[in-house]
Coordinates of C-alpha atoms in Angstrom, one line a residue:
M1 CA 18.5 -9.2 -15.2
L2 CA 18.5 -8.0 -19.3
L3 CA 15.0 -8.3 -20.3
G4 CA 13.7 -6.2 -16.4
T5 CA 16.4 -3.2 -18.0
V6 CA 14.7 -2.9 -21.5
L7 CA 11.5 -3.2 -19.7
V8 CA 12.6 -0.8 -17.1
L9 CA 13.7 1.2 -20.6
L10 CA 10.6 0.6 -21.8
L11 CA 7.7 1.6 -19.4
F12 CA 9.4 4.6 -18.2
G13 CA 10.0 6.5 -20.8
G14 CA 5.7 5.9 -21.5
A15 CA 4.8 6.6 -18.5
G16 CA 1.3 8.9 -18.1
P17 CA -0.9 10.4 -15.4
A18 CA -3.2 7.7 -13.6
S19 CA -3.6 6.4 -9.8
A20 CA -4.0 3.5 -6.9
H21 CA -5.0 5.4 -4.2
A22 CA -7.9 8.1 -5.0
A23 CA -6.6 11.5 -4.7
L24 CA -8.7 14.7 -3.8
R25 CA -8.9 15.6 -7.7
A26 CA -11.5 19.2 -7.5
G27 CA -13.6 19.8 -4.6
D28 CA -16.7 22.9 -4.4
P29 CA -16.6 25.5 -3.2
E30 CA -12.9 24.8 -3.8
D31 CA -9.9 25.1 -0.9
G32 CA -9.8 27.6 0.5
A33 CA -12.7 30.0 -1.7
V34 CA -14.4 32.8 -0.1
L35 CA -17.6 32.6 -1.4
K36 CA -20.5 35.7 -1.3
S37 CA -22.8 33.1 -0.7
A38 CA -23.5 29.9 1.4
P39 CA -23.6 26.5 -0.8
R40 CA -26.7 24.6 -0.9
H41 CA -24.2 21.0 -1.4
L42 CA -20.8 20.2 -0.8
T43 CA -19.3 18.0 -3.6
L44 CA -15.6 16.0 -3.8
T45 CA -14.8 14.7 -6.8
F46 CA -11.4 12.0 -7.0
T47 CA -9.3 10.8 -9.4
E48 CA -11.2 6.9 -9.3
S49 CA -14.1 5.6 -7.3
V50 CA -14.2 5.6 -4.0
G51 CA -16.4 4.1 -1.5
L52 CA -18.2 6.2 1.3
L53 CA -18.7 5.6 5.1
D54 CA -21.6 7.0 7.8
D55 CA -19.3 9.5 8.4
S56 CA -17.7 10.8 5.4
F57 CA -17.7 14.3 5.4
R58 CA -17.6 16.7 8.4
V59 CA -18.1 20.3 7.8
L60 CA -16.9 22.6 11.0
D61 CA -18.3 26.0 11.7
P62 CA -15.3 28.7 13.6
D63 CA -17.1 27.7 17.0
N64 CA -15.3 24.2 15.8
Q65 CA -19.1 22.9 16.1
R66 CA -20.3 20.4 13.9
V67 CA -22.9 21.3 11.4
R68 CA -25.4 18.6 10.4
T69 CA -25.0 17.0 6.7
G70 CA -27.4 15.1 4.8
E71 CA -26.2 11.8 4.2
P72 CA -23.0 11.7 1.7
E73 CA -24.1 9.8 -1.9
H74 CA -22.8 10.2 -4.7
V75 CA -23.8 12.5 -7.4
P76 CA -25.7 9.8 -9.9
G77 CA -23.8 8.5 -13.1
R78 CA -20.7 9.5 -11.3
S79 CA -18.9 6.6 -8.9
D80 CA -15.8 8.7 -9.1
T81 CA -18.0 12.2 -7.4
A82 CA -19.7 12.6 -3.9
R83 CA -21.3 15.1 -2.1
V84 CA -23.4 16.1 0.6
A85 CA -26.1 18.7 1.3
L86 CA -25.2 21.5 4.0
P87 CA -28.3 22.9 6.0
A88 CA -31.9 24.2 3.6
K89 CA -31.0 27.5 5.6
G90 CA -27.8 27.9 4.7
L91 CA -24.3 28.7 7.0
G92 CA -23.5 31.9 8.1
E93 CA -20.1 34.2 7.8
G94 CA -17.3 32.8 8.4
T95 CA -14.5 30.1 8.0
Y96 CA -15.8 26.6 7.6
T97 CA -13.4 22.9 8.1
V98 CA -14.6 20.8 6.0
A99 CA -12.8 16.8 6.9
W100 CA -13.4 13.7 4.7
R101 CA -12.8 10.0 4.6
V102 CA -13.6 7.5 1.7
V103 CA -12.3 4.1 0.6
S104 CA -10.6 3.9 -2.5
A105 CA -11.4 1.1 -5.3
D106 CA -8.5 -0.7 -3.7
S107 CA -9.7 -1.0 -0.8
H108 CA -7.7 1.5 1.0
P109 CA -9.4 4.5 3.3
V110 CA -7.8 7.8 2.5
S111 CA -8.8 10.5 4.4
G112 CA -7.9 15.0 3.9
A113 CA -9.6 18.2 5.4
F114 CA -9.5 22.3 3.7
T115 CA -11.0 25.2 4.6
F116 CA -13.4 27.2 2.5
S117 CA -15.1 30.7 3.2
V118 CA -19.1 32.8 3.5
G119 CA -18.8 36.3 3.2
R120 CA -15.3 36.3 4.5
P121 CA -12.5 35.1 6.2
S122 CA -12.9 34.1 10.3
A123 CA -10.8 33.9 13.0
T124 CA -11.9 30.5 13.7
S125 CA -10.6 27.7 16.6
A126 CA -11.1 25.1 13.7
V127 CA -8.1 22.6 12.4
A128 CA -8.1 20.9 9.4
D129 CA -8.3 17.3 10.8
P130 CA -9.7 14.3 8.7
G131 CA -10.9 12.6 12.1
P132 CA -8.9 9.1 13.2
V133 CA -6.5 8.0 10.1
E134 CA -6.0 4.9 11.8
N135 CA -6.4 3.1 15.4
P136 CA -2.7 1.7 15.7
T137 CA -4.7 -1.0 17.1
T138 CA -7.0 -1.4 14.5
A139 CA -3.9 -1.3 12.0
T140 CA -1.4 -3.3 13.9
L141 CA -4.3 -6.6 13.9
Y142 CA -5.5 -6.0 10.3
N143 CA -1.9 -6.0 8.7
I144 CA -0.9 -8.9 10.7
A145 CA -3.5 -10.2 8.8
R146 CA -3.1 -9.4 5.7
Y147 CA 0.4 -10.7 6.3
L148 CA -0.4 -14.4 7.4
A149 CA -2.7 -14.4 4.2
Y150 CA -0.1 -13.8 1.6
L151 CA 2.1 -16.2 3.7
A152 CA -0.7 -19.1 3.8
A153 CA -1.6 -18.8 0.3
A154 CA 2.0 -19.2 -0.8
L155 CA 2.6 -22.5 2.0
L156 CA -1.2 -23.3 0.0
I157 CA -0.3 -23.2 -3.0
G158 CA 3.1 -23.5 -3.9
T159 CA 2.7 -26.9 -1.9
A160 CA 0.5 -28.1 -4.4
V161 CA 2.0 -27.1 -7.1
F162 CA 5.1 -29.2 -5.5
L163 CA 3.3 -31.9 -4.9
A164 CA 1.6 -32.2 -8.7
V165 CA 4.1 -30.9 -10.8
C166 CA 7.7 -32.1 -9.0
R167 CA 6.2 -35.3 -7.8
P168 CA 8.6 -36.6 -4.5
A169 CA 8.3 -39.9 -3.9
D170 CA 8.1 -39.4 0.1
A171 CA 5.5 -37.2 0.4
T172 CA 4.3 -38.5 3.8
A173 CA 4.7 -34.6 5.4
L174 CA 3.8 -32.4 2.7
P175 CA 0.0 -33.2 3.6
R176 CA 0.0 -31.6 7.0
L177 CA 2.4 -27.7 5.6
L178 CA -1.4 -28.3 2.6
W179 CA -3.4 -28.3 5.8
A180 CA -1.6 -25.9 7.8
G181 CA -1.9 -23.4 4.7
W182 CA -5.4 -24.3 4.2
G183 CA -5.8 -23.7 8.3
I184 CA -4.3 -20.4 8.0
L185 CA -5.3 -18.4 5.3
A186 CA -9.2 -19.3 6.8
A187 CA -8.1 -17.7 10.0
A188 CA -6.9 -14.4 8.6
T189 CA -9.4 -13.7 5.9
V190 CA -11.9 -14.1 8.6
A191 CA -10.5 -11.9 10.9
Q192 CA -10.0 -9.2 7.8
L193 CA -13.6 -9.6 7.0
L194 CA -14.5 -8.9 11.7
L195 CA -11.7 -5.8 11.2
R196 CA -12.7 -4.5 7.6
A197 CA -15.6 -1.6 8.8
S198 CA -12.7 -0.6 12.2
Y199 CA -10.0 -0.4 9.2
E200 CA -12.0 1.9 7.0
T201 CA -13.3 3.9 10.0
G202 CA -9.9 4.3 11.5
T203 CA -11.5 3.4 15.0
A204 CA -11.0 0.9 17.6
P205 CA -11.8 -3.5 17.0
A206 CA -15.1 -3.5 17.3
L207 CA -18.4 -5.8 15.2
D208 CA -20.1 -2.2 14.8
G209 CA -20.3 -1.7 10.7
F210 CA -19.6 -5.3 9.7
D211 CA -23.1 -5.7 7.9
R212 CA -22.3 -2.8 5.6
T213 CA -19.0 -4.0 5.4
L214 CA -21.0 -7.2 3.4
T215 CA -22.0 -5.2 1.1
T216 CA -19.1 -3.5 0.4
R217 CA -16.2 -5.0 -2.4
P218 CA -14.0 -5.8 -0.3
G219 CA -16.1 -7.4 2.0
L220 CA -17.9 -9.3 -0.7
V221 CA -14.3 -10.7 -2.2
L222 CA -13.1 -11.5 1.8
L223 CA -16.3 -13.3 1.6
A224 CA -15.9 -15.0 -1.9
R225 CA -12.2 -16.0 -0.6
L226 CA -13.7 -18.4 2.5
G227 CA -15.8 -19.4 -0.9
L228 CA -13.3 -20.4 -2.5
L229 CA -11.6 -22.5 0.3
A230 CA -14.9 -24.1 0.8
L231 CA -14.5 -25.5 -2.7
T232 CA -9.8 -26.1 -1.9
A233 CA -10.6 -27.8 1.1
L234 CA -13.3 -30.4 -0.5
Y235 CA -10.4 -30.7 -3.3
L236 CA -7.6 -31.4 -0.9
R237 CA -10.2 -34.6 0.9
W238 CA -10.7 -35.4 -2.7
V239 CA -7.5 -35.6 -5.0
R240 CA -5.5 -37.4 -1.8
K241 CA -2.5 -38.7 -3.1
A242 CA -3.1 -38.3 -7.1
W243 CA -1.8 -35.8 -7.9
S244 CA -0.7 -36.3 -11.1
A245 CA -3.1 -36.8 -12.8
K246 CA -4.9 -34.8 -15.3
G247 CA -8.1 -33.6 -14.0
T248 CA -6.4 -32.6 -10.1
R249 CA -3.7 -30.8 -12.0
I250 CA -6.7 -28.8 -13.8
A251 CA -9.8 -28.6 -11.0
G252 CA -6.5 -27.7 -9.0
G253 CA -5.7 -24.9 -11.3
A254 CA -8.5 -23.2 -11.3
L255 CA -9.0 -22.7 -6.9
A256 CA -5.5 -22.1 -7.2
V257 CA -6.2 -18.5 -9.7
A258 CA -9.3 -17.7 -8.1
L259 CA -7.6 -17.3 -5.2
A260 CA -4.5 -15.4 -6.6
L261 CA -7.5 -13.0 -8.7
T262 CA -8.7 -12.6 -5.4
W263 CA -6.8 -10.7 -4.3
A264 CA -6.5 -8.3 -7.1
A265 CA -9.4 -7.4 -7.4
G266 CA -8.9 -6.4 -3.3
E267 CA -5.8 -4.4 -4.3
H268 CA -3.7 -1.8 -6.1
A269 CA -4.3 -3.9 -10.0
S270 CA -7.9 -3.3 -9.7
A271 CA -7.6 0.7 -9.5
G272 CA -6.1 3.1 -11.6
I273 CA -4.6 2.3 -15.1
Q274 CA -5.0 -0.4 -17.8
V275 CA -7.2 -2.6 -15.1
P276 CA -7.0 -5.7 -17.4
V277 CA -3.7 -5.7 -17.8
A278 CA -3.0 -5.8 -14.5
M279 CA -5.3 -7.9 -12.9
T280 CA -3.5 -10.6 -15.1
S281 CA -0.6 -9.3 -14.0
S282 CA -1.1 -9.5 -10.0
V283 CA -2.4 -12.7 -10.7
L284 CA 0.6 -14.5 -12.3
H285 CA 2.6 -12.6 -9.5
V286 CA 1.0 -14.2 -7.2
L287 CA 0.7 -17.5 -8.2
A288 CA 3.9 -17.4 -9.4
M289 CA 5.5 -16.2 -6.0
A290 CA 3.7 -18.9 -4.1
A291 CA 4.8 -21.8 -6.5
W292 CA 8.5 -20.4 -5.7
L293 CA 7.5 -19.7 -2.1
G294 CA 5.6 -22.2 -1.3
G295 CA 7.6 -25.0 -3.7
L296 CA 10.8 -23.5 -1.5
T297 CA 9.0 -24.3 1.8
A298 CA 7.9 -28.0 0.5
L299 CA 11.3 -29.1 -0.3
V300 CA 12.8 -28.3 2.6
I301 CA 10.8 -30.0 4.1
T302 CA 11.3 -33.2 2.1
L303 CA 15.5 -33.0 2.5
Y304 CA 14.7 -33.2 6.2
R305 CA 11.7 -35.3 6.4
A306 CA 11.4 -37.9 3.9
S307 CA 13.3 -41.1 3.8
V308 CA 14.2 -40.8 0.1
V309 CA 14.2 -37.6 -2.4
E310 CA 15.2 -38.8 -5.7
A311 CA 17.3 -36.1 -8.1
A312 CA 14.8 -35.9 -10.8
T313 CA 12.4 -34.5 -8.1
V314 CA 15.1 -31.5 -7.4
A315 CA 16.0 -30.8 -10.7
R316 CA 11.9 -31.0 -11.3
F317 CA 11.3 -27.7 -8.9
S318 CA 15.2 -25.8 -10.2
R319 CA 12.8 -25.5 -13.2
L320 CA 9.8 -25.1 -11.6
A321 CA 11.7 -22.3 -9.8
F322 CA 13.6 -20.2 -13.1
A323 CA 9.9 -20.0 -14.8
C324 CA 9.1 -18.6 -11.7
V325 CA 11.7 -16.2 -10.7
T326 CA 11.5 -15.4 -15.0
V327 CA 7.3 -14.9 -14.3
L328 CA 8.2 -12.2 -11.1
V329 CA 10.6 -10.6 -13.0
V330 CA 8.1 -9.4 -15.6
T331 CA 5.4 -8.9 -13.5
G332 CA 7.3 -7.0 -11.4
V333 CA 8.4 -4.4 -13.1
Y334 CA 5.4 -3.5 -14.7
Q335 CA 3.8 -3.7 -11.2
S336 CA 6.5 -1.1 -10.3
W337 CA 6.1 1.1 -13.1
R338 CA 2.5 1.1 -12.7
G339 CA 2.7 2.2 -9.3
L340 CA 5.3 4.7 -9.5
G341 CA 5.2 6.5 -12.9
S342 CA 8.4 7.9 -12.7
W343 CA 12.2 7.9 -11.2
A344 CA 11.8 11.2 -9.4
A345 CA 9.0 8.7 -7.4
L346 CA 11.8 5.6 -6.8
T347 CA 13.8 8.1 -4.2
G348 CA 11.1 11.0 -3.7
T349 CA 8.1 8.5 -2.3
S350 CA 7.3 6.5 0.7
Y351 CA 6.1 4.1 -2.1
G352 CA 9.6 4.3 -4.4
R353 CA 11.3 3.9 -0.7
L354 CA 10.4 0.6 0.1
L355 CA 10.0 -0.7 -3.1
L356 CA 14.3 -0.7 -3.2
F357 CA 13.6 -2.1 -0.4
K358 CA 12.5 -4.8 -1.2
L359 CA 14.6 -4.9 -4.4
A360 CA 17.3 -4.7 -2.9
A361 CA 15.9 -8.3 -0.9
V362 CA 14.7 -10.2 -4.6
L363 CA 17.9 -9.9 -5.0
V364 CA 19.1 -11.5 -2.1
L365 CA 17.1 -13.9 -2.8
L366 CA 18.1 -14.2 -6.1
G367 CA 21.4 -15.3 -5.2
A368 CA 20.3 -17.3 -2.3
A369 CA 18.7 -19.4 -6.3
G370 CA 21.9 -19.7 -7.6
L371 CA 24.0 -21.1 -4.7
S372 CA 20.5 -23.8 -5.1
R373 CA 20.9 -24.2 -8.5
Q374 CA 24.6 -25.2 -8.2
W375 CA 23.8 -27.2 -4.8
T376 CA 21.1 -28.9 -7.5
A377 CA 23.1 -29.8 -10.4
R378 CA 25.7 -31.9 -8.4
L379 CA 22.7 -33.8 -6.9
V380 CA 21.7 -34.5 -10.1
T381 CA 24.9 -35.2 -11.6
V382 CA 25.7 -37.5 -8.5
G383 CA 22.1 -39.4 -8.9
A384 CA 23.1 -39.6 -13.0
E385 CA 26.3 -41.0 -12.4
S386 CA 24.5 -43.6 -9.6
V387 CA 22.2 -45.2 -12.5
V388 CA 22.0 -49.0 -12.1
P389 CA 20.8 -51.9 -13.6
E390 CA 17.6 -53.6 -11.9
Q391 CA 18.9 -57.2 -13.2
E392 CA 21.2 -58.8 -14.6
R393 CA 18.3 -59.4 -17.7
V394 CA 15.0 -59.8 -18.4
P395 CA 13.0 -63.0 -19.7
E396 CA 14.4 -62.6 -23.8
P397 CA 11.5 -61.9 -25.5
A398 CA 10.5 -64.7 -28.5
G399 CA 12.5 -64.8 -31.8
G400 CA 14.6 -61.9 -30.5
P401 CA 17.9 -60.6 -28.8
P402 CA 18.0 -60.7 -25.0
M403 CA 16.9 -56.8 -23.9
P404 CA 18.9 -54.5 -21.8
A405 CA 17.5 -54.5 -17.9
P406 CA 15.6 -51.7 -17.3
E407 CA 17.8 -48.8 -15.2
K408 CA 17.0 -46.8 -12.0
A409 CA 18.6 -43.7 -10.5
V410 CA 19.2 -44.3 -6.7
A411 CA 17.7 -42.3 -4.8
N412 CA 19.7 -41.5 -1.9
P413 CA 23.6 -42.6 -3.5
P414 CA 26.6 -43.0 -1.7
G415 CA 28.5 -39.6 -1.7
D416 CA 25.0 -36.9 -1.7
D417 CA 24.5 -36.3 2.0
G418 CA 27.8 -33.0 1.7
Y419 CA 24.9 -31.9 -1.6
R420 CA 21.7 -32.2 0.1
R421 CA 23.4 -30.2 3.2
G422 CA 24.4 -27.0 1.9
L423 CA 20.9 -28.0 -0.5
R424 CA 19.3 -27.0 2.7
R425 CA 21.3 -24.5 3.9
S426 CA 20.5 -22.3 0.2
V427 CA 16.4 -23.4 0.9
A428 CA 17.0 -22.2 4.2
V429 CA 18.3 -19.1 3.7
E430 CA 15.5 -18.8 1.1
I431 CA 13.0 -19.1 2.7
T432 CA 14.1 -17.0 5.7
V433 CA 14.5 -13.8 2.8
G434 CA 11.8 -14.7 1.1
V435 CA 9.4 -14.7 4.1
V436 CA 11.5 -11.0 4.6
V437 CA 9.6 -10.1 0.3
L438 CA 6.8 -11.2 2.0
V439 CA 6.4 -8.5 5.3
L440 CA 8.1 -5.7 2.5
T441 CA 4.7 -6.7 0.0
T442 CA 2.1 -6.2 3.0
V443 CA 3.6 -3.1 3.6
L444 CA 3.5 -1.6 0.2
T445 CA 0.5 -2.9 -1.0
G446 CA -1.2 -0.3 2.5
T447 CA 1.9 1.9 1.1
L448 CA 0.7 5.0 -1.9
P449 CA 1.2 4.4 -4.9
G450 CA 4.3 6.7 -5.9
R451 CA 1.8 7.8 -8.7
A452 CA -0.9 9.0 -6.6
A453 CA 1.3 10.7 -4.4
E454 CA 2.5 12.3 -7.4
E455 CA -0.8 13.4 -8.8
A456 CA -2.1 14.0 -5.4
G457 CA 0.4 16.9 -5.3
T458 CA -0.4 18.5 -8.7
A459 CA -4.4 17.9 -7.6
A460 CA -6.1 19.8 -5.0
P461 CA -3.9 21.2 -2.4
A462 CA -6.8 19.6 0.3
G463 CA -5.2 15.6 -0.6
G464 CA -3.1 16.0 1.0
L465 CA -2.7 16.5 5.9
P466 CA -1.5 18.6 6.7
V467 CA -4.1 20.9 4.4
A468 CA -3.0 24.9 6.4
S469 CA 0.3 24.9 8.7
V470 CA -1.0 27.3 11.8
T471 CA 1.1 29.0 14.0
N472 CA 0.4 31.5 17.2
V473 CA 2.7 33.6 17.9
P474 CA 2.8 35.8 21.3
F475 CA 3.9 38.5 21.3
D476 CA 4.5 41.6 24.2
M477 CA 2.4 44.1 23.8
G478 CA 3.5 46.6 26.2
P479 CA 0.9 47.2 29.5
A480 CA -1.9 46.2 28.0
G481 CA -0.1 42.4 28.4
R482 CA 0.8 39.9 25.7
G483 CA -1.9 39.1 22.9
T484 CA -1.1 36.8 19.7
V485 CA -0.9 36.5 16.1
Q486 CA -2.1 33.7 14.4
I487 CA -0.7 32.5 11.0
T488 CA -2.4 30.2 8.7
L489 CA -0.2 29.6 5.6
D490 CA -3.0 27.2 3.4
P491 CA -1.6 24.5 2.3
G492 CA 1.9 25.0 4.4
Q493 CA 3.3 23.4 1.2
V494 CA 5.3 24.7 -1.3
G495 CA 5.0 26.6 -4.4
Q496 CA 1.4 29.5 -3.6
N497 CA 0.7 29.8 -0.3
Q498 CA -2.6 31.9 1.0
V499 CA -1.4 33.7 3.8
Q500 CA -3.4 34.3 7.0
A501 CA -2.9 36.4 10.0
I502 CA -5.2 37.7 12.1
V503 CA -4.4 39.7 15.7
F504 CA -5.6 38.8 19.0
G505 CA -5.1 41.0 22.0
A506 CA -4.9 40.0 26.3
D507 CA -8.1 39.2 26.2
G508 CA -8.8 37.4 23.4
G509 CA -11.2 39.5 21.4
F510 CA -9.5 40.9 17.7
A511 CA -7.2 43.7 18.1
T512 CA -6.0 46.5 15.3
V513 CA -2.4 47.2 14.6
P514 CA -1.2 49.7 12.5
E515 CA 1.2 47.2 10.6
L516 CA 2.1 43.3 10.0
R517 CA 5.1 42.0 8.6
L518 CA 5.7 38.4 7.5
T519 CA 9.0 37.2 6.4
F520 CA 10.6 34.2 5.8
T521 CA 14.2 32.6 5.5
L522 CA 15.9 29.4 4.6
P523 CA 19.4 29.2 6.4
S524 CA 20.0 25.6 5.6
Q525 CA 20.1 26.8 1.3
D526 CA 20.6 30.9 2.4
I527 CA 17.7 31.5 1.2
G528 CA 15.7 35.1 1.6
P529 CA 14.0 37.0 3.7
L530 CA 11.1 36.8 1.8
D531 CA 8.3 39.7 2.2
A532 CA 4.8 37.7 2.1
R533 CA 3.7 41.7 1.8
L534 CA 0.9 41.0 3.7
T535 CA -2.2 43.3 3.4
D536 CA -4.7 44.7 6.2
L537 CA -8.2 42.8 4.9
G538 CA -10.0 44.5 7.0
G539 CA -10.3 43.0 10.3
Y540 CA -6.9 40.6 9.4
W541 CA -4.0 40.9 7.2
G542 CA -3.2 38.3 4.5
T543 CA -2.0 37.9 0.6
S544 CA -3.3 34.7 -1.9
D545 CA 0.5 35.6 -4.2
F546 CA 2.8 34.1 -1.5
N547 CA 5.4 31.4 -3.5
L548 CA 7.6 29.3 -0.9
P549 CA 10.6 27.7 -4.0
I550 CA 12.2 24.5 -2.0
A551 CA 10.4 22.9 0.9
G552 CA 12.7 22.9 4.1
T553 CA 12.5 24.1 7.4
W554 CA 11.6 28.2 7.3
T555 CA 12.7 30.2 9.6
M556 CA 9.4 32.5 10.1
R557 CA 9.7 36.5 11.4
T558 CA 7.0 38.0 12.8
T559 CA 6.8 41.7 13.1
V560 CA 3.7 43.2 14.9
R561 CA 4.0 47.2 15.1
I562 CA 2.1 48.2 17.8
S563 CA 2.1 51.9 17.6
E564 CA 3.2 54.8 15.9
T565 CA 7.1 53.8 17.7
D566 CA 7.0 50.8 18.0
Q567 CA 7.0 46.9 16.9
V568 CA 8.2 43.9 18.2
S569 CA 9.9 40.4 16.5
E570 CA 9.8 36.9 16.8
T571 CA 10.5 34.0 15.5
N572 CA 9.1 30.5 14.6
K573 CA 10.2 27.6 12.5
V574 CA 8.4 26.4 10.0
E575 CA 8.1 23.1 7.3
I576 CA 7.4 23.1 4.1
R577 CA 7.1 20.2 2.5

């Protein structure tokens, strides 16, 4: 605990900007830009290298119609910059919506949207929609497969380590556990490979795009894992019962490291800062997790099923578990720092809050582990007190005195049943809590890290969703009927915002009014009213310099003067993040 505290203080003290998911750093054109002439290309620069999909960029015109563009491509020599060619004849006057979706270097799809205008902004029915973020069925199936892969890796690697290091006297029940882990991991990997294309595009499960998956880095990582599993099957058939042999340990260790590397290469460790250190830390973290949780499962099955349980076997696992916990603490602290980046992200981001839940679960897990160590110590003590001679004497050697008889520990000495029951219960609690930790780990691997979330917030506004807050405010125009004011806050977040307000008449066409006023009040903090100070910009009202200081549910009051003597006011709630 002291080591972990010191590492947290040291590492957080030196935190610098970086990310593990891709965030949009810059766009050309920029979000909200008003251009004099139509651009030839649309170019986006991200905080890390990204993979492109067939439909990575969609451009919608002011009438919400799809604009025909070229194929998305990387700028030569820049894997973090993508572009798409716009129509050669150019874009007409008005406001265009751009929706993008790419795959970040750590294998997770990310998306966003923004707008730009040619000539001058226009009333557009296009909403900043990045397309499907994820299909619920596909996302659920993919996350289940990813969780089962973690669980199976723990069973496979942990059971093998238990056999090789702890050397149980009766291991007849463990080969089934080995093959169960192997089978589940193989099935989960195949499922991820088949679902990968649909997961990236956010569509329903389908085999469309499977051939493209086989050319991407995540697809190649999953293929490599399947190849390693084929070698592992041969290894398991070859090793049989010779788990303690030196050659067996070396070959098994190499396979375990290679399997752990497939997780490091396909998750957060493969992108962002300090990639070599992060990859090494991730491999050690996966191996320590597997050796501990998988070994716990092997131990509890041994305690329940084996006819003979030597105290030395339990003692060896206790020492192994302590080493694994040490590795998990050190690598966990490093990975937490790398994913968070600041103390504020611990409570201010989804990643940080999930990490707190995981930390709480790990503390419960460590408490159960401490209880297991106490039962282990008692069991070993009983075993040591039950050492008896194998025989009274051995034959006297020629020319020497009688030799003392060798001693042998009784495997299940009298009086140890209570200790074994206590150990079984505490280990069962460890396994249960360990499963919860694995679930949280799986969710964390698919969550935008706090460091990336903060960088996305300070990078281009297009990195977040929604890009703009659009509110339609109906109002009474008297005898002329009911009109509507379409108000756009861009990006609709804390800080500087652009405001555009377009007045439509009862017939849906543009309407001219003498005055339009917009004020914002935050009752919970007693702030406001803040006047947006809109000016008539020729066809619409707007400003590019309106500041909303803090997040919350603001009350927006729209006042429309419809004649020299008449005006109407309407209020709406606006959520500012």
